[in-house]
Each structure stands twice: as structure tokens, then as C-alpha cells.
Coordinates of C-alpha atoms in Angstrom, one line a residue:
M1 CA 87.6 66.7 130.1
N2 CA 88.4 67.4 126.5
Q3 CA 87.9 65.0 123.6
N4 CA 91.2 63.3 124.4
G5 CA 90.1 62.4 127.9
T6 CA 92.5 64.8 129.5
E7 CA 92.0 67.9 131.6
P8 CA 92.0 71.0 129.5
D9 CA 94.8 73.5 130.1
R10 CA 93.7 76.4 132.2
T11 CA 93.1 79.9 130.9
A12 CA 95.8 82.6 131.3
T13 CA 95.6 86.3 130.8
V14 CA 98.7 88.3 129.6
V15 CA 98.6 92.1 129.3
L16 CA 100.9 93.5 126.6
G17 CA 101.8 97.0 125.4
F18 CA 102.1 97.5 121.6
F19 CA 102.7 100.9 120.1
G20 CA 100.9 102.8 122.8
W21 CA 98.0 100.3 123.0
E22 CA 97.2 98.0 125.8
I23 CA 96.3 94.5 124.6
T24 CA 94.8 91.9 126.9
A25 CA 95.5 88.4 125.6
T26 CA 93.7 85.3 126.7
C27 CA 95.1 82.0 126.0
S28 CA 96.0 78.6 127.7
Q29 CA 98.6 78.5 130.5
A30 CA 101.0 76.7 128.2
D31 CA 100.5 79.3 125.4
S32 CA 101.1 82.0 127.8
K33 CA 104.8 80.9 128.3
H34 CA 105.3 80.9 124.5
L35 CA 103.6 84.4 124.3
E36 CA 105.9 85.8 127.0
F37 CA 108.9 84.5 125.1
L38 CA 107.8 85.9 121.8
Y39 CA 106.8 89.3 123.0
R40 CA 108.8 89.6 126.3
P41 CA 109.6 93.5 126.1
H42 CA 105.9 94.1 125.5
V43 CA 104.6 92.2 128.5
M44 CA 103.2 94.6 131.1
Q45 CA 103.3 93.6 134.8
Q46 CA 99.8 95.2 135.3
P47 CA 97.3 97.1 133.2
S48 CA 97.9 100.8 132.7
I49 CA 95.2 103.1 134.1
H50 CA 96.3 105.7 131.5
A51 CA 95.9 103.7 128.3
D52 CA 93.0 105.1 126.3
D53 CA 93.5 102.7 123.4
K54 CA 92.8 99.1 124.3
A55 CA 92.0 95.8 122.6
S56 CA 91.4 92.2 123.6
V57 CA 92.8 89.1 121.9
E58 CA 91.7 85.5 122.4
L59 CA 93.8 82.6 121.2
R60 CA 92.3 79.2 120.8
A61 CA 93.5 75.7 119.7
E62 CA 91.2 72.7 120.3
H63 CA 94.0 70.2 120.6
E64 CA 96.9 69.4 122.9
A65 CA 99.5 71.1 120.9
G66 CA 98.1 74.6 121.8
F67 CA 98.1 77.7 119.6
F68 CA 101.8 78.7 119.6
R69 CA 103.3 75.3 119.7
S70 CA 101.1 74.4 116.6
V71 CA 102.2 77.6 114.9
L72 CA 105.9 77.0 115.5
A73 CA 105.6 73.3 114.6
K74 CA 103.7 74.2 111.3
D75 CA 101.6 71.0 112.0
G76 CA 98.6 72.1 110.0
R77 CA 96.2 71.8 112.9
E78 CA 93.3 74.2 113.1
K79 CA 93.7 77.4 115.3
S80 CA 91.7 80.5 115.7
F81 CA 92.0 83.9 117.2
S82 CA 89.7 87.0 117.7
V83 CA 90.5 90.6 118.3
R84 CA 88.0 92.9 119.8
I85 CA 88.3 96.7 119.8
A86 CA 85.5 99.1 120.8
G87 CA 82.8 96.5 120.4
E88 CA 83.9 95.3 117.0
T89 CA 85.3 91.8 116.7
V90 CA 87.5 90.3 113.9
R91 CA 87.8 86.6 113.8
R92 CA 90.3 84.3 111.9
T93 CA 90.6 80.5 111.6
F94 CA 93.7 79.0 110.0
R95 CA 95.8 75.9 109.7
G96 CA 99.1 77.3 108.3
W97 CA 100.4 80.8 108.2
S98 CA 99.4 82.2 104.8
G99 CA 100.9 85.7 104.9
S100 CA 97.8 87.1 106.7
A101 CA 98.2 89.3 109.7
A102 CA 99.2 87.6 113.1
P103 CA 97.0 88.1 116.2
L104 CA 99.8 90.1 117.9
P105 CA 100.2 92.9 117.4
P106 CA 96.6 92.9 116.3
L107 CA 97.2 94.5 112.8
V108 CA 94.3 92.3 111.5
H109 CA 91.8 94.7 113.2
P110 CA 91.2 97.9 111.1
K111 CA 90.8 100.1 114.2
F112 CA 94.3 99.1 115.3
A113 CA 95.9 99.0 111.8
Q114 CA 94.7 102.4 110.8
N115 CA 97.1 104.1 113.3
F116 CA 100.2 102.6 111.7
V117 CA 102.1 101.9 108.4
V118 CA 104.1 98.7 108.6
L119 CA 106.7 97.5 106.2
N120 CA 109.0 94.5 106.3
A121 CA 112.5 95.7 107.3
A122 CA 115.1 95.5 110.1
V123 CA 115.5 98.8 111.9
V124 CA 118.5 100.0 113.8
E125 CA 119.3 103.3 115.7
K126 CA 122.5 105.2 116.7
G127 CA 122.8 108.7 118.0
G128 CA 119.0 109.0 117.9
R129 CA 118.9 108.3 114.1
C130 CA 116.8 105.4 112.9
V131 CA 117.9 103.5 109.8
A132 CA 115.7 100.8 108.1
I133 CA 117.2 97.9 106.2
F134 CA 115.0 96.5 103.4
G135 CA 115.7 93.6 101.1
P136 CA 114.2 90.4 99.6
N137 CA 113.5 87.4 101.8
Y138 CA 116.8 85.7 102.9
S139 CA 118.9 88.6 101.8
G140 CA 120.6 88.9 105.1
K141 CA 118.7 91.8 106.8
T142 CA 118.9 90.2 110.3
S143 CA 122.6 89.3 110.1
V144 CA 123.5 92.7 108.9
A145 CA 121.5 94.5 111.6
L146 CA 122.9 92.2 114.3
H147 CA 126.5 92.9 113.1
M148 CA 125.8 96.6 113.3
C149 CA 124.4 96.2 116.9
T150 CA 127.0 93.9 118.2
E151 CA 130.1 95.3 116.5
L152 CA 129.4 98.9 115.5
G153 CA 127.6 100.5 118.3
W154 CA 124.0 100.5 117.0
S155 CA 120.8 99.4 118.8
L156 CA 118.2 97.1 117.4
V157 CA 114.7 98.8 117.1
S158 CA 113.0 95.8 115.3
D159 CA 114.3 92.6 113.6
H160 CA 111.7 92.5 110.8
L161 CA 109.0 95.2 111.0
L162 CA 109.3 98.8 110.5
V163 CA 106.3 100.3 112.3
L164 CA 105.6 103.9 111.6
D165 CA 103.2 105.9 113.6
A166 CA 100.6 107.3 111.0
R167 CA 100.2 110.6 112.8
S168 CA 103.8 111.5 113.6
A169 CA 105.8 109.3 111.2
R170 CA 108.0 108.2 114.1
V171 CA 109.3 104.8 114.5
W172 CA 108.0 102.3 117.1
S173 CA 110.2 99.6 118.7
Y174 CA 109.0 96.1 118.1
G175 CA 110.6 93.4 120.3
S176 CA 109.9 90.2 118.5
P177 CA 112.6 87.4 118.4
V178 CA 115.4 87.4 115.8
G179 CA 115.5 84.5 113.5
L180 CA 118.9 82.9 112.8
R181 CA 119.3 80.6 109.8
G182 CA 122.0 79.2 107.7
R183 CA 125.5 80.3 108.5
A184 CA 124.3 82.6 111.3
R185 CA 122.6 79.8 113.1
E186 CA 125.7 77.6 112.6
D187 CA 127.9 80.2 114.1
F188 CA 125.6 80.8 117.1
E189 CA 125.3 77.0 117.8
A190 CA 129.1 76.8 117.8
S191 CA 129.5 79.7 120.3
S192 CA 129.4 79.5 124.1
A193 CA 126.2 81.5 124.2
N194 CA 124.4 78.5 122.7
E195 CA 124.5 76.9 126.2
T196 CA 122.7 79.7 128.0
I197 CA 120.2 81.5 125.8
E198 CA 116.6 80.5 125.6
R199 CA 115.3 79.8 122.2
R200 CA 112.4 78.4 120.1
E201 CA 112.9 76.6 116.8
V202 CA 110.9 76.5 113.5
I203 CA 111.6 74.8 110.2
S204 CA 111.7 76.8 107.0
E205 CA 111.0 75.0 103.8
V206 CA 113.6 77.2 102.1
T207 CA 116.4 77.6 104.7
G208 CA 115.9 74.6 107.1
R209 CA 116.1 75.1 110.9
V210 CA 115.6 78.5 112.2
L211 CA 116.5 79.5 115.8
L212 CA 114.3 82.2 117.3
L213 CA 116.2 84.1 120.0
R214 CA 115.5 87.0 122.3
P215 CA 117.3 90.1 120.7
E216 CA 118.1 91.7 124.2
Q217 CA 120.2 88.7 125.0
L218 CA 122.3 89.3 121.9
C219 CA 122.7 93.1 121.7
T220 CA 121.4 96.5 122.8
T221 CA 117.8 97.0 122.0
T222 CA 115.4 100.0 122.2
D223 CA 111.8 100.3 123.5
G224 CA 108.9 102.7 123.0
L225 CA 108.5 105.4 120.4
R226 CA 111.7 106.5 118.7
G227 CA 112.4 109.4 116.3
S228 CA 111.6 109.7 112.6
L229 CA 113.3 107.4 110.1
E230 CA 116.4 109.1 108.8
G231 CA 118.0 106.5 106.6
L232 CA 116.9 103.8 104.2
V233 CA 119.0 100.9 102.9
L234 CA 118.1 98.3 100.4
L235 CA 120.1 95.0 100.3
S236 CA 120.0 94.2 96.6
P237 CA 121.0 91.0 94.8
E238 CA 121.4 92.9 91.5
C239 CA 123.6 95.6 93.0
R240 CA 127.4 95.4 92.6
D241 CA 128.4 98.7 94.0
I242 CA 127.1 100.9 96.8
R243 CA 125.1 103.8 95.3
T244 CA 122.3 106.1 96.3
V245 CA 119.0 106.4 94.3
P246 CA 115.7 108.3 94.7
T247 CA 113.4 106.2 96.9
A248 CA 110.5 107.0 94.6
D249 CA 112.4 105.3 91.7
L250 CA 112.1 102.0 93.6
G251 CA 108.3 102.0 93.4
G252 CA 105.8 102.0 96.2
P253 CA 106.9 99.6 99.0
P254 CA 104.6 96.7 99.9
C255 CA 103.2 97.6 103.3
F256 CA 100.4 96.8 105.7
P257 CA 97.6 97.8 105.6
P258 CA 97.5 97.2 101.9
G259 CA 97.0 100.2 99.7
R260 CA 99.0 102.6 101.8
S261 CA 102.2 102.5 99.8
A262 CA 101.8 106.1 98.6
E263 CA 101.3 107.2 102.3
A264 CA 104.4 105.1 103.2
L265 CA 106.5 106.8 100.6
T266 CA 105.8 110.2 102.2
M267 CA 107.2 108.9 105.5
L268 CA 110.4 107.5 104.0
P269 CA 113.6 109.3 103.3
A270 CA 113.8 110.8 99.8
H271 CA 117.0 108.7 99.0
T272 CA 117.9 105.0 99.5
I273 CA 121.4 103.6 99.7
L274 CA 121.7 100.4 97.6
V275 CA 124.0 97.8 99.1
P276 CA 125.0 94.5 97.6
A277 CA 123.1 91.7 99.3
A278 CA 124.8 89.3 101.8
G279 CA 125.3 86.8 99.0
E280 CA 127.7 89.2 97.2
R281 CA 129.5 90.2 100.5
T282 CA 129.7 89.2 104.1
P283 CA 127.0 90.6 106.6
G284 CA 130.0 92.3 108.3
Q285 CA 131.1 94.0 105.1
A286 CA 127.6 95.2 104.4
A287 CA 127.1 96.4 108.0
H288 CA 130.4 98.5 107.9
A289 CA 129.4 100.0 104.6
I290 CA 125.9 101.0 105.9
S291 CA 127.3 102.4 109.1
A292 CA 130.0 104.4 107.3
S293 CA 127.3 105.8 104.9
F294 CA 125.7 107.5 107.8
D295 CA 129.0 108.6 109.4
I296 CA 127.9 108.0 113.0

């Protein structure tokens, strides 16, 4: 019995593949259902006998809400996780998301993080060419990327993380949910798809309700290791006209692990296309402008 006098949830094990690594996650049965939704394309049916790079992750929450339900509800309850790689364990305890690395993928562990350079961006691909879409929070990156994928023949590589392999500078697919907020959420809820597509919901202090949806139910997605990054777009609130500028002039991009901005710059295209943010034009207009810029 737990402290509430009820039977504790049984432990579940889920094996996931992230960027060439095999990650064994241990959590409650209830949390395993959320985990499988959040990282569905990365769930492996069985461990790989060929994986050389492996890690184990344990997720814990000493209350009935569970780890992921507590995270999604932002209820302020204490949660913890640990990541173990090659005998070294990193542990974190928290109540609210504070901008620190999440347990999955386990970028919080240096032995995992050292293999990648990670930046906040949506990534799309067409004709084997990857294009990253950067921008401030709530600038419309997701809406623009989804329009490119649903209307203009692109595929979604990642909704919010550009994951670059540190050795090859190639782009890894990352299949996390897409978050629809504001007008995009309202349009989805008014559509017929709202009746059939599985989702989770969180509340943003800035934008209100956010729907988390599986991207593969909305558009074409990619998996595994892709090619190098060939295009860079910045959705800019200050920009009034589309123009191209040297990427270096924009300064070193904030990235994870911290302190690798200079390394990230060497992996990015030399020039960036500036596009007015969604507030200045519709996501569809921005999507068409970006797609036309790469003439694919």
C-alpha cells in the first residue's frame, strides 16, 4: 500500500530509440501510456542487439497523479528522474518545468548530450533537403511548418528541436507531439479530425489551452537520420520584407548543451532567410514564401 492506502501502480518498461541510442525507460503502468503517446515513433518493439550506445531512465512520482500526468497538469507536485549511462547516473528532482533538460531524450546526461548539438526550431524536409525554421516563442513556427507539410509537399522532421549529429552535422528526426495553440487550435477543434485524433492537453500561462497531437496523424513525417541542414529561416517580428542575411550576423544561436553556439554556427548554412513572423502575415503566406525561396 502507498501513503494514500491504495495499491501502487505496477512498474512498466518501455524501450525507445533516440538518435541511434537505445533508451530503456522504467515508469509506472499509467505513465507508460503517456510515454508511448509522447514518443510513439521512438518506441521499439524489442531491444536491439546491435545498439552499442545504451542508457536507462527511471521516472518517479510519489503520488497518484504520476510523472507525466503531473507534468502535463503543471500541478507543482514533486517528481524525479534519473539517467544512467556507462555506470554514471544523473538525477533531477523538480516540481515545475524550469527550462532544464527533460528526461527523454536524456540530454541532461553529458555522455548523451556530447554527441549532439540541439537548437529550438521546427525542421521540414523536401527532396532530401532539410530546412530549419527558427523564431521567438509563439512566432508561429509550428503553424508554418504544418502548412508546408499539409499543403506544399514537405515532410515534418521535428516540431520544435533541431537535433544535429555532432560528428556528421546531419539532422536527426524527432517525433514529439506538435502543440496547437490559439487560432491553430480553434481551427483544429472545428474540423472533423477533432473527433478521431488522440491528444493530450496542457495550459500555457501565455496562450491558454494547448493541444498536443501526434504529427503523423496530421501530415507526412520522417524518421531516423536525415541529410545535412541546407536551409535556415528566421521568423522575425521586426522583419517587414523577406531578405537574406549572413547567419553569423545574427549571433551565436542558443543551443544545448550550453556553450556550443560557436560549434553550432559551423553546422548551419552560411545565410539565413528572414521572413515576417506569423503576426505580420498568415502561416500560409509565410509557408509559401519559405517554400518558394528554396524552389523545390
